[in-house]
PDB file of C-alpha atoms in Angstrom:
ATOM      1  CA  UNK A   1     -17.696 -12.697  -2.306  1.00 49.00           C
ATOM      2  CA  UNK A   2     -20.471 -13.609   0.557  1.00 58.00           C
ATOM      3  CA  UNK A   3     -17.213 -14.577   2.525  1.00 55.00           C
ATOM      4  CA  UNK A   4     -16.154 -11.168   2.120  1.00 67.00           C
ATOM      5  CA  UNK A   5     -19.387  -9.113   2.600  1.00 78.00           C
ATOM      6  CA  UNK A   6     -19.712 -11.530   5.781  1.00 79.00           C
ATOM      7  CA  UNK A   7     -16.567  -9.623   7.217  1.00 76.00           C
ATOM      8  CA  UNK A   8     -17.094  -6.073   6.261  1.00 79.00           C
ATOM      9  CA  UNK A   9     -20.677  -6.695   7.811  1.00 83.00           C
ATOM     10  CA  UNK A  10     -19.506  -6.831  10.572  1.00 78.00           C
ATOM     11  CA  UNK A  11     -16.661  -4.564  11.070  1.00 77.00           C
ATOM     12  CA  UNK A  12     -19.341  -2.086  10.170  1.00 81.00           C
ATOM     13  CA  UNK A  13     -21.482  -2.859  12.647  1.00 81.00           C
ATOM     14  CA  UNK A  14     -18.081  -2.696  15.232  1.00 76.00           C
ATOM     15  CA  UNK A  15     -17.369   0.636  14.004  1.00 73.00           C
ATOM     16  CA  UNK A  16     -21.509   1.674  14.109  1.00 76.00           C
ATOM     17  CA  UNK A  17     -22.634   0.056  16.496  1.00 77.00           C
ATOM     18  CA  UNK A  18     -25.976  -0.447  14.772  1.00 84.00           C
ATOM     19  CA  UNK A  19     -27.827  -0.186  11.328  1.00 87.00           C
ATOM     20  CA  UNK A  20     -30.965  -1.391   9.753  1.00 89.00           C
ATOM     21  CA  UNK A  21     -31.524  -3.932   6.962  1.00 87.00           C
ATOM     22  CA  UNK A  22     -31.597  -1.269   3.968  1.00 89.00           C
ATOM     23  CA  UNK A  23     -28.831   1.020   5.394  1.00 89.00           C
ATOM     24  CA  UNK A  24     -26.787  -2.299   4.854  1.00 89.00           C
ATOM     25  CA  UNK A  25     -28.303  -3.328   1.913  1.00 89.00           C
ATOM     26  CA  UNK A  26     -27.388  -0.102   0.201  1.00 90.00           C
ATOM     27  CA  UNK A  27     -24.003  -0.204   1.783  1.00 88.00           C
ATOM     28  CA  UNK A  28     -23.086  -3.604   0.033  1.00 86.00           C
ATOM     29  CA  UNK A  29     -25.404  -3.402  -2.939  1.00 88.00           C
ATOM     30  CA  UNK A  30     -27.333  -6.079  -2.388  1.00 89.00           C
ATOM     31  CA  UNK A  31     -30.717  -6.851  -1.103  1.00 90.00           C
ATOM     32  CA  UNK A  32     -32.482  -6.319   2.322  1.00 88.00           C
ATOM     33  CA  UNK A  33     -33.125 -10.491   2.286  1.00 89.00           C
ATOM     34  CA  UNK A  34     -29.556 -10.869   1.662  1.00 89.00           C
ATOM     35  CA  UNK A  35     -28.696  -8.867   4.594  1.00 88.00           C
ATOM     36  CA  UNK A  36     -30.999 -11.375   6.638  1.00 87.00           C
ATOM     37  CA  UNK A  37     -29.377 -14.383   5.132  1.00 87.00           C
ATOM     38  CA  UNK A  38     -26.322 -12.916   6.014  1.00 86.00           C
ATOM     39  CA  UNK A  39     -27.066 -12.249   9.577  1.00 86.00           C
ATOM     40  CA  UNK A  40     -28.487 -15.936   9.831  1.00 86.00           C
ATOM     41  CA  UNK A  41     -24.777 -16.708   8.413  1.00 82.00           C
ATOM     42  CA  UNK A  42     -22.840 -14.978  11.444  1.00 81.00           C
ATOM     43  CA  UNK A  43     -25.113 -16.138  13.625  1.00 81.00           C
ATOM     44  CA  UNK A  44     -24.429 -19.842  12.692  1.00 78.00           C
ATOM     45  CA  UNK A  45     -20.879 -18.932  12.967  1.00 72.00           C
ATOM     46  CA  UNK A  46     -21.215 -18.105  16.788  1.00 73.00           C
ATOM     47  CA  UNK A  47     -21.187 -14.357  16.356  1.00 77.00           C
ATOM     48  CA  UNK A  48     -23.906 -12.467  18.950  1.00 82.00           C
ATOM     49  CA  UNK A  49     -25.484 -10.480  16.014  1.00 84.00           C
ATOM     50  CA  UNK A  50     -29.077  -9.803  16.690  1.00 83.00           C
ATOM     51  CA  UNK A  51     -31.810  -8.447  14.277  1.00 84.00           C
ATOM     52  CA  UNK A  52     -34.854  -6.253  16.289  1.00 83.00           C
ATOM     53  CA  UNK A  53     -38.041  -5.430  14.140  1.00 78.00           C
ATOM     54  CA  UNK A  54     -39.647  -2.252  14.583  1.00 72.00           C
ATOM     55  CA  UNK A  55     -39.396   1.422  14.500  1.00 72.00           C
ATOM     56  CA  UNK A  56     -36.632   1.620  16.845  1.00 73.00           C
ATOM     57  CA  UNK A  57     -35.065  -1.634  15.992  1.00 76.00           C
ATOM     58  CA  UNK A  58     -31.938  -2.934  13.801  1.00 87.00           C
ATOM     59  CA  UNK A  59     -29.404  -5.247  13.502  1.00 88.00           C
ATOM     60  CA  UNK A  60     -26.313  -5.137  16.164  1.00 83.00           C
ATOM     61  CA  UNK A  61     -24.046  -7.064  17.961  1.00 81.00           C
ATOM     62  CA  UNK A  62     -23.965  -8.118  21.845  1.00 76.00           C
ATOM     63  CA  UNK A  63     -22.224  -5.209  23.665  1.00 67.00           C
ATOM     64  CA  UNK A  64     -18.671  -5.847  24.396  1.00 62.00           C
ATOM     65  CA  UNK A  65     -18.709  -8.438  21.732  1.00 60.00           C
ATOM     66  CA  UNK A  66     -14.920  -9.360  20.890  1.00 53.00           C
ATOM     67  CA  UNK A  67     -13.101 -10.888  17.998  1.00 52.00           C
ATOM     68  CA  UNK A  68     -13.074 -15.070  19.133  1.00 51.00           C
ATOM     69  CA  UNK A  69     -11.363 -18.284  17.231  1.00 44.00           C
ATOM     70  CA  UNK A  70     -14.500 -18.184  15.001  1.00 49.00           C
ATOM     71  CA  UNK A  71     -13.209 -15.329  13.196  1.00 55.00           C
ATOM     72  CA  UNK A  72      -9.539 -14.746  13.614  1.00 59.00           C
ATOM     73  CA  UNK A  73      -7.595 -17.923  15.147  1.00 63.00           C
ATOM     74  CA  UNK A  74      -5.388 -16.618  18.392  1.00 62.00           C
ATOM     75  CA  UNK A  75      -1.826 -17.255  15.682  1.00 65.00           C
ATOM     76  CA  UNK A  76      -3.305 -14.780  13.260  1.00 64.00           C
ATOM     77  CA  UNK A  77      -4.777 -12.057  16.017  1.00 62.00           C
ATOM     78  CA  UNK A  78      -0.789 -12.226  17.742  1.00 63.00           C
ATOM     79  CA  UNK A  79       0.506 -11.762  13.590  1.00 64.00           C
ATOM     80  CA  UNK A  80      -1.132  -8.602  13.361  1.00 63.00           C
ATOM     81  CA  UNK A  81       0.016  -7.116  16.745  1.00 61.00           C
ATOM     82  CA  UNK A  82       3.165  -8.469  16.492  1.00 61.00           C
ATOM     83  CA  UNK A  83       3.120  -6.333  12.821  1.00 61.00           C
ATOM     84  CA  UNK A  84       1.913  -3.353  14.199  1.00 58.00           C
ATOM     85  CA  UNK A  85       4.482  -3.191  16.802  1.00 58.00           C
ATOM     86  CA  UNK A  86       6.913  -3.184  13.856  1.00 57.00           C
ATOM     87  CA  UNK A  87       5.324  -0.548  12.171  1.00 56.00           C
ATOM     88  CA  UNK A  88       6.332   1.508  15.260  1.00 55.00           C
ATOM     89  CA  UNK A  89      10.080   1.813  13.691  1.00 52.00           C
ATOM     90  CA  UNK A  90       8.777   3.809  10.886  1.00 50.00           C
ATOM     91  CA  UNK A  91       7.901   6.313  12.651  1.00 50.00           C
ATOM     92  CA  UNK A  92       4.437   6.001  12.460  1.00 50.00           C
ATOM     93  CA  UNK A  93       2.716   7.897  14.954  1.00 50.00           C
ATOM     94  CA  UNK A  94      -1.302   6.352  14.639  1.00 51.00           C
ATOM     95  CA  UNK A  95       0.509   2.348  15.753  1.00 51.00           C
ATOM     96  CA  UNK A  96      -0.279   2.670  19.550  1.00 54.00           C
ATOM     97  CA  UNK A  97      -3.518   3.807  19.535  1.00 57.00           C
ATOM     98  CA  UNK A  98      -4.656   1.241  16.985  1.00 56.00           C
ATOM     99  CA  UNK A  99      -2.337  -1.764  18.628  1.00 55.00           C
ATOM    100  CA  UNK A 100      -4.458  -0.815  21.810  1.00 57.00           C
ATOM    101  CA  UNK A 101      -7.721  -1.083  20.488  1.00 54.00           C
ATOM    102  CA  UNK A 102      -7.371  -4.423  18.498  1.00 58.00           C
ATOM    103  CA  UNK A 103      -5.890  -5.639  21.930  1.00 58.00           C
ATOM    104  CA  UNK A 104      -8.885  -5.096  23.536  1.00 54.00           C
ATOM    105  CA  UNK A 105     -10.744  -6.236  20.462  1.00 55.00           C
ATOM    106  CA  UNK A 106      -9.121  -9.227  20.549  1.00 57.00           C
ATOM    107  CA  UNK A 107      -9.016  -9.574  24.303  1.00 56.00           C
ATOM    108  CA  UNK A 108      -5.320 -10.444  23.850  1.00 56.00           C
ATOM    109  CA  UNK A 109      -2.616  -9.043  26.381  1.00 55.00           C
ATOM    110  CA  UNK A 110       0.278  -7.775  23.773  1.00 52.00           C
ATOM    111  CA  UNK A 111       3.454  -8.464  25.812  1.00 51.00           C
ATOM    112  CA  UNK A 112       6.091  -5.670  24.698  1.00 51.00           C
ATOM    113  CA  UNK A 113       8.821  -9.087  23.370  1.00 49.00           C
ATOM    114  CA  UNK A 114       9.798  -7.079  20.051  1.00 51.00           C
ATOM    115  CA  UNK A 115      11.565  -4.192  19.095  1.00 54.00           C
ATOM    116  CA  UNK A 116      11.971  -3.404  15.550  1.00 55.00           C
ATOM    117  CA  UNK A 117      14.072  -0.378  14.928  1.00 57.00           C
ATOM    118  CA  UNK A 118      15.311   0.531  11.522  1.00 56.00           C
ATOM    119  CA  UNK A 119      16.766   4.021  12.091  1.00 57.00           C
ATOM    120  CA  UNK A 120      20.299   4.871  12.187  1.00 57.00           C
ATOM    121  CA  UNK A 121      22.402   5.164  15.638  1.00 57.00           C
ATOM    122  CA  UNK A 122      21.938   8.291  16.939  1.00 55.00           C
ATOM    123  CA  UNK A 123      19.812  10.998  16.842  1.00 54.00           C
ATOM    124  CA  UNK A 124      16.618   9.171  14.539  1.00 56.00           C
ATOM    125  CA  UNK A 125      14.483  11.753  14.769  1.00 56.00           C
ATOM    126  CA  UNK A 126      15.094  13.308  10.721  1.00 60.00           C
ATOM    127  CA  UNK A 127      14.776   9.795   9.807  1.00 66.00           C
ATOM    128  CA  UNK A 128      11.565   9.527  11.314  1.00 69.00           C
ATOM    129  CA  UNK A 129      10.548  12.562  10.134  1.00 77.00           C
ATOM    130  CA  UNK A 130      11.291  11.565   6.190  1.00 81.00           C
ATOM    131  CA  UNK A 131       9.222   8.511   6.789  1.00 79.00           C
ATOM    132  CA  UNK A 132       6.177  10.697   8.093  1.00 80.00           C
ATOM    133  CA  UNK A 133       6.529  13.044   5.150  1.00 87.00           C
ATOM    134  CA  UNK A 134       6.740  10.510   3.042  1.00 88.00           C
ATOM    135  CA  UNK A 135       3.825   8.168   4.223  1.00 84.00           C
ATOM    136  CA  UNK A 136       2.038  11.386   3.659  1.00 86.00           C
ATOM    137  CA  UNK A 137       3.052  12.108   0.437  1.00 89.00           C
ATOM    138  CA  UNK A 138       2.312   8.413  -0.795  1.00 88.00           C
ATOM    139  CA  UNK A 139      -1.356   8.004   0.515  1.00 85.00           C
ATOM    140  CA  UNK A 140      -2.597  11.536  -0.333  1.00 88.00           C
ATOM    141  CA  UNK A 141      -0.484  11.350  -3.614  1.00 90.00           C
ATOM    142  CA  UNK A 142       1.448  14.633  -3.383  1.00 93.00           C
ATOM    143  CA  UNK A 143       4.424  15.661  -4.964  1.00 94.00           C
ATOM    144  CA  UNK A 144       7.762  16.676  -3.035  1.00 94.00           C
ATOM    145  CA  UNK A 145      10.885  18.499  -3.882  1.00 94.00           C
ATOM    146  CA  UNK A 146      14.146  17.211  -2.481  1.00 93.00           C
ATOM    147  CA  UNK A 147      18.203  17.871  -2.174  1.00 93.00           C
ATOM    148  CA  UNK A 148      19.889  14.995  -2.797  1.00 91.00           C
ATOM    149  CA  UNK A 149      23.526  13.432  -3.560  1.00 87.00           C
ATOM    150  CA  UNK A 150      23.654  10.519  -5.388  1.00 82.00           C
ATOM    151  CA  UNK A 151      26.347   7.510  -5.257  1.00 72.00           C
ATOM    152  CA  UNK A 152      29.046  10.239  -7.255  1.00 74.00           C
ATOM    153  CA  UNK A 153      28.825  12.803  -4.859  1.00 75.00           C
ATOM    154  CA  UNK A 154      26.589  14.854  -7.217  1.00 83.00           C
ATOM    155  CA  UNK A 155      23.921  17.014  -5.312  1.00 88.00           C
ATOM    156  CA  UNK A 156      20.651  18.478  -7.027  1.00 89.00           C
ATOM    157  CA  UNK A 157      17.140  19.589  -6.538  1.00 92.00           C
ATOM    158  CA  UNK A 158      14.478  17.506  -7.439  1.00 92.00           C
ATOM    159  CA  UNK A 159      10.345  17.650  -7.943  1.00 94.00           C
ATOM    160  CA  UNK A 160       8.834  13.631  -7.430  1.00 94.00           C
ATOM    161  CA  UNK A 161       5.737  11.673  -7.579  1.00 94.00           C
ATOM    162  CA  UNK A 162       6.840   9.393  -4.299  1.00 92.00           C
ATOM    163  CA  UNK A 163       4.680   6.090  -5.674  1.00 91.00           C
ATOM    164  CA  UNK A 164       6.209   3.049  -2.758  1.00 87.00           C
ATOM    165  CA  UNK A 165       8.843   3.281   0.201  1.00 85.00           C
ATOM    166  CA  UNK A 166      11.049   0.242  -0.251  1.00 83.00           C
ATOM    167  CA  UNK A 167      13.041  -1.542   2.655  1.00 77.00           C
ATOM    168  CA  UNK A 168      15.975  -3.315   0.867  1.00 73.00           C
ATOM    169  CA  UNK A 169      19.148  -4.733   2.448  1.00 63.00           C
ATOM    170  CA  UNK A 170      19.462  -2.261   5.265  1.00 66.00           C
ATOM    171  CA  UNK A 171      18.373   0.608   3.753  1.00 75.00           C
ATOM    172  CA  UNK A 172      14.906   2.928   2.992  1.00 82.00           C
ATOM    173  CA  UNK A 173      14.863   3.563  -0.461  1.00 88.00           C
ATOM    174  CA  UNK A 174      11.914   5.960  -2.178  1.00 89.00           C
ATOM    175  CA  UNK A 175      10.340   4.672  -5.633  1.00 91.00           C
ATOM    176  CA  UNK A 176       9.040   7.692  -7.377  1.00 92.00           C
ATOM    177  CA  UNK A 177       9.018   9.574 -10.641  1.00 93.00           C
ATOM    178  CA  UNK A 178      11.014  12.138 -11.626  1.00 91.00           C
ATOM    179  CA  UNK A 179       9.636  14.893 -13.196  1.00 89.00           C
ATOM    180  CA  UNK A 180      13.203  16.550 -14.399  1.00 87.00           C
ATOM    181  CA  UNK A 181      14.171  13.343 -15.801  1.00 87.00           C
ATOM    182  CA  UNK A 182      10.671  12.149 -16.761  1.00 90.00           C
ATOM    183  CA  UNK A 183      11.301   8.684 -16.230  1.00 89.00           C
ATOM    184  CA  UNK A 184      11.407   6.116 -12.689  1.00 90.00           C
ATOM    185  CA  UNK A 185      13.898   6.894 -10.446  1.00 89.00           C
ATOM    186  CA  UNK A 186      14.694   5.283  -7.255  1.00 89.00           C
ATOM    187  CA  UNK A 187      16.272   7.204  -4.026  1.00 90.00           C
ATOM    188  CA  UNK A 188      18.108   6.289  -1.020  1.00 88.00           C
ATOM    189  CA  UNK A 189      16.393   7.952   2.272  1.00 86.00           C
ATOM    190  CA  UNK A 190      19.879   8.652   3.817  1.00 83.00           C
ATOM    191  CA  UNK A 191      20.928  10.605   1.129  1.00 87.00           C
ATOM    192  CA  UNK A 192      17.586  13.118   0.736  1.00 89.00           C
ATOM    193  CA  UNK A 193      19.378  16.029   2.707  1.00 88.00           C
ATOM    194  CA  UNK A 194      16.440  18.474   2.296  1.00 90.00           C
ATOM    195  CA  UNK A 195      12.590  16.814   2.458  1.00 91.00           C
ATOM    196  CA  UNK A 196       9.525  19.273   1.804  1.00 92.00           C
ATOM    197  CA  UNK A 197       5.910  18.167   1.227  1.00 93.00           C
ATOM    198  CA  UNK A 198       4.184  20.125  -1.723  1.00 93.00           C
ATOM    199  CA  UNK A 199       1.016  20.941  -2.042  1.00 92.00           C
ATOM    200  CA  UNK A 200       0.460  19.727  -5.744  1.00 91.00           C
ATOM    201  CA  UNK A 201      -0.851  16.342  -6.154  1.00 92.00           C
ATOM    202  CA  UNK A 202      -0.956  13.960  -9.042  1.00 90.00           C
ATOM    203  CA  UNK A 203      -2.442  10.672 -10.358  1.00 88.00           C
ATOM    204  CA  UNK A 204      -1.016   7.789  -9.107  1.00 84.00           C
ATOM    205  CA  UNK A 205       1.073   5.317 -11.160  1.00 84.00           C
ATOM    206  CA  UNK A 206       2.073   1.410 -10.695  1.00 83.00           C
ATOM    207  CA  UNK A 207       6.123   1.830 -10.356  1.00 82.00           C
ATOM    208  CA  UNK A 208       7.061  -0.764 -13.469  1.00 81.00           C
ATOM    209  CA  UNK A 209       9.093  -3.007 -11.422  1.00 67.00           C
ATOM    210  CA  UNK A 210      11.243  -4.083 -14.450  1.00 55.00           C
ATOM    211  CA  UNK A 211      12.648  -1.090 -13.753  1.00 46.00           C
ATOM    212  CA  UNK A 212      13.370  -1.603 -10.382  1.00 47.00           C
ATOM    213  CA  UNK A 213      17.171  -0.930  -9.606  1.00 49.00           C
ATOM    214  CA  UNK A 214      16.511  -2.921  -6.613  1.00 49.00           C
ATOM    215  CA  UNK A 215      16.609  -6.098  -8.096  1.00 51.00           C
ATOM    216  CA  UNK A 216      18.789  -5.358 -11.094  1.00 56.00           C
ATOM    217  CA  UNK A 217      21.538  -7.934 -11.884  1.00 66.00           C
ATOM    218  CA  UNK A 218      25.268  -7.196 -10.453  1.00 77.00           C
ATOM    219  CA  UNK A 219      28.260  -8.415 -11.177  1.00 86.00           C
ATOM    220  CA  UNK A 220      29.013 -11.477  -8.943  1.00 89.00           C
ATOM    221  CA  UNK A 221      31.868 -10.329  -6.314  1.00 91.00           C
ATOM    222  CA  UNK A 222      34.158 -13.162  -4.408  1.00 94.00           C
ATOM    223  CA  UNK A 223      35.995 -11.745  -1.416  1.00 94.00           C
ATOM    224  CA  UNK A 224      38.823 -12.971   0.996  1.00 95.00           C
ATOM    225  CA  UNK A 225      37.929 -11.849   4.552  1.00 94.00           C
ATOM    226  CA  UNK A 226      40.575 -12.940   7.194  1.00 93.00           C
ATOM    227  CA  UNK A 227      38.965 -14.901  10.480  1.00 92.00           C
ATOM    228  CA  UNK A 228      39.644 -11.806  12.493  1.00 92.00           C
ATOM    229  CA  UNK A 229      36.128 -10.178  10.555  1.00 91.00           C
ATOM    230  CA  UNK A 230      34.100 -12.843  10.607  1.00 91.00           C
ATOM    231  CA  UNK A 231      31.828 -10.992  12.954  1.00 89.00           C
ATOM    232  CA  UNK A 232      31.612  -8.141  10.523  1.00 88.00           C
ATOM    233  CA  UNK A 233      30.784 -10.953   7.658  1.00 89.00           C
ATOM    234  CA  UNK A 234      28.145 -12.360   9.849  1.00 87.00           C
ATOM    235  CA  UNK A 235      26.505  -9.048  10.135  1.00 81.00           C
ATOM    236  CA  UNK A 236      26.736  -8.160   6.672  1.00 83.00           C
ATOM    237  CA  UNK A 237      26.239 -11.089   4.072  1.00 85.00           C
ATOM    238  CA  UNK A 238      24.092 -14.003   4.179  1.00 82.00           C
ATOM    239  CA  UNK A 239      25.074 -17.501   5.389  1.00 85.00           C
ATOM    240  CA  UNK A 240      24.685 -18.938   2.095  1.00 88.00           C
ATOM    241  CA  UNK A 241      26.579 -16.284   0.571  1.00 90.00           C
ATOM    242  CA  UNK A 242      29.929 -17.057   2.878  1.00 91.00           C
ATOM    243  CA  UNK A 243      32.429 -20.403   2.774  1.00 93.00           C
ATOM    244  CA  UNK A 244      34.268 -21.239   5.388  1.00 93.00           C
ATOM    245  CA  UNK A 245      38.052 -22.070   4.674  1.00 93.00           C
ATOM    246  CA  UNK A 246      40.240 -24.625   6.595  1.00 92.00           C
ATOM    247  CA  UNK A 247      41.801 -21.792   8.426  1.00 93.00           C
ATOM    248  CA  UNK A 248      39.023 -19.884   9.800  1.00 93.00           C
ATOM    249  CA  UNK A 249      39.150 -17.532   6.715  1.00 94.00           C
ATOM    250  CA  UNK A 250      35.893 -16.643   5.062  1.00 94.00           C
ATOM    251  CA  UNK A 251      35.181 -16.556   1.094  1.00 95.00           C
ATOM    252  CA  UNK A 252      32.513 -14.744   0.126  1.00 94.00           C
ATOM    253  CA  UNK A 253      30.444 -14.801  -3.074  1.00 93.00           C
ATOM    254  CA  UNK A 254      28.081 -11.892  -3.714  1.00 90.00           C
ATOM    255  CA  UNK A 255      26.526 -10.222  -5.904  1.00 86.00           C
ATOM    256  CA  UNK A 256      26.606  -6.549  -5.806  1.00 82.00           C
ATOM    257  CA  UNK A 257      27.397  -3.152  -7.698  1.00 80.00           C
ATOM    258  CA  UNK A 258      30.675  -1.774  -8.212  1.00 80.00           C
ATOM    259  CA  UNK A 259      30.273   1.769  -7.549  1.00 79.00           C
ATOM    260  CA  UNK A 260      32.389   4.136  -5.347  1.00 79.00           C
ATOM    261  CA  UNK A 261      30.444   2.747  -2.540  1.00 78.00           C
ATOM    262  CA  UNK A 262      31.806  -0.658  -2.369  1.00 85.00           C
ATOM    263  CA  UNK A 263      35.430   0.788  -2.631  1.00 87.00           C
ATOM    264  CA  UNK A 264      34.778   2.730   0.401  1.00 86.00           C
ATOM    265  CA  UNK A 265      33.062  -0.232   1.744  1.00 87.00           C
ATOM    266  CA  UNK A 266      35.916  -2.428   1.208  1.00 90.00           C
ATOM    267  CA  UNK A 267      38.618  -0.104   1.952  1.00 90.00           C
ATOM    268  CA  UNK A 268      37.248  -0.178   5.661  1.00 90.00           C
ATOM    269  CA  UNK A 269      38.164  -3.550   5.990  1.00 91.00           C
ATOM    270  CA  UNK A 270      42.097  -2.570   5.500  1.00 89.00           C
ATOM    271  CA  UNK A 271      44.200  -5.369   5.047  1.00 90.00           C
ATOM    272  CA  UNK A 272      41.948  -7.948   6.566  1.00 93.00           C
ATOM    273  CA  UNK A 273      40.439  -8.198   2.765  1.00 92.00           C
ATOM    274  CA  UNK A 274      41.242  -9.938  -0.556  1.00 93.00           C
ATOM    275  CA  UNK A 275      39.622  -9.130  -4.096  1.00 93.00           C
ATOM    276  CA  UNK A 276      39.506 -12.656  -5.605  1.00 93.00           C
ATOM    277  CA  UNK A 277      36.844 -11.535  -8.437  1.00 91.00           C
ATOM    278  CA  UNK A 278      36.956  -9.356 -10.306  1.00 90.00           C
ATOM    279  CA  UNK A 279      40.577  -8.820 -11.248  1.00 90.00           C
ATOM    280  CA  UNK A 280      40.037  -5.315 -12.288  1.00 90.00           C
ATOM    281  CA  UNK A 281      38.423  -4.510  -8.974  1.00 90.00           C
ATOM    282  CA  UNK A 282      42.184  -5.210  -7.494  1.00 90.00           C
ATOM    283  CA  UNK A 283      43.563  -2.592  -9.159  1.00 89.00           C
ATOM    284  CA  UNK A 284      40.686   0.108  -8.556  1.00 88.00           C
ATOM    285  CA  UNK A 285      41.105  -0.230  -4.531  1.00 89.00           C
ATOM    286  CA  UNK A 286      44.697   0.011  -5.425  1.00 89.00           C
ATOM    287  CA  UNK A 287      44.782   3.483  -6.547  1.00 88.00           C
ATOM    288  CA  UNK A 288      42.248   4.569  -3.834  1.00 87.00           C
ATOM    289  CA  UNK A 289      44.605   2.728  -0.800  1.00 87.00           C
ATOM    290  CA  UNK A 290      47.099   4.834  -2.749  1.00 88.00           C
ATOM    291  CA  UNK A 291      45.590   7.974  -2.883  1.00 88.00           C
ATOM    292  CA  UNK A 292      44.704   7.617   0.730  1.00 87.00           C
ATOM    293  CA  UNK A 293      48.341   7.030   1.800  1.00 85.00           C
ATOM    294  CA  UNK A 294      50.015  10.307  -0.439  1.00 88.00           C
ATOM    295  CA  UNK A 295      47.552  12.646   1.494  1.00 87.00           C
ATOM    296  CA  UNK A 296      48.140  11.134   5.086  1.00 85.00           C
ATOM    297  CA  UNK A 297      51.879  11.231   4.118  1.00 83.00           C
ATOM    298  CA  UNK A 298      53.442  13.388   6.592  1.00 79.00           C
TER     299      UNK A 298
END
């Protein structure tokens, strides 16, 4: 806890400048001799904090003070640059201005090595825009109303309490409750179609991750690529997830949902795929191969 107070002490006086003994003391509810113990405490610690007595006096810390290796070591100031330049690729508009400041705070020249960019190909600007509504709508806990299509094609209006934005395997994803179906529901960014921010807001509520769809068990999947998409298997599945045959083919085991998604997702691999498990699944991508070929029938 004095570990704690220690810090906050003196981000406060960063972001102040100055205070006096009781200002602090009330601030962390805790004495006016603490306060002094604690200054002794970041003194000892080689931080220039200086206590004046007298009308005009205080406690405040050497002008262009900086963060040093007695705080923050110089692996752990470059981790939180290096995840604020990430944050750019969200969308979120405040990251510059604050990466610039801590730079200088830390007296640490961010070189511009990383580029994080999560958006689609293309024009990114709507999917930046969802993830500054919704950042909004999270922190100041206000409801939104959406369009959306879901994995059946089915589109429909919908009032939510947005609760977390989840980044899962390639995708945004929006954990929020529903208020038409009164339950947890989770939502894929690329398919909101319509995004407005309400004014209503509501108490906020821990999403019950048993729930989460996210991490639900699927039914394992083992697939036959040919050597020819190996760069495409690369890309898409994990190296533990992928056996290499004698031939250059690739077996992969997986585990994922068998929806009308991975039908269309396997269908785009042509004939340069094999269904080993499930059986049924053979059969399904069958009749849509089939289906495909009667309307582009000439």
């Amino acid at each position: 806890m004095a570990d704690s107070r220690l810090f906050k002490i003196l981000y406060y006086l960063l972001d102040r400048e100055r205070a006096t003994a009781p200002e602090l003391a009330a601030e962390f509810e805790v004495s006016t001799r603490t306060i002094y113990r604690d200054v002794d405490a970041l003194s000892s610690a080689g931080i220039p904090i200086y206590a004046e007595p007298g009308r005009n006096g205080g406690i405040y810390l050497l002008q262009d003070f900086i963060l040093d290796r007695a705080i923050i070591s110089e692996n752990e100031k470059q981790e939180i640059l290096t995840a604020l330049q990430s944050a750019f690729a969200t969308g979120y508009t405040g990251g510059k201005e604050i990466l610039t400041k801590l730079s200088a705070l830390f007296n640490v020249n961010t070189r511009n090595w990383l580029e994080v960019d999560f958006s689609r190909w293309g024009n990114n600007a709507f999917d930046n825009t969802k993830l500054e509504i919704l950042k909004t709508a999270v922190i100041q806990c206000r409801e939104i109303r959406i369009f959306y299509v879901n994995t059946n094609g089915e589109k429909s209006k919908r009032i939510l309490q947005p609760l977390k934005i989840s980044y899962k395997s390639k995708a945004w994803y929006l954990k929020a409750f529903c208020a038409e179906k009164q339950d947890f529901r989770i939502f894929k960014l690329n398919r909101i179609l319509e995004l407005e921010l309400l004014e209503n807001t509501f108490e906020p509520r821990p999403y019950p991750e048993f729930k989460n769809h996210l991490q639900q068990a699927y039914p394992q999947i083992v697939l036959l690529f040919s050597k020819e998409m190996e760069y495409r298997v690369l890309d898409e599945f994990d190296q533990t997830e992928i056996e290499y045959q004698e031939n250059g083919d690739l077996i992969v085991r997986t585990e994922m949902p068998v929806d009308s998604w991975l039908t269309g997702y396997l269908l785009s691999f042509g004939a340069q795929v094999e269904i080993i498990e499930p059986k049924y699944l053979k059969s399904v991508l069958a009749a849509q191969a089939q289906e495909i070929y009667i309307k582009n029938t000439p």
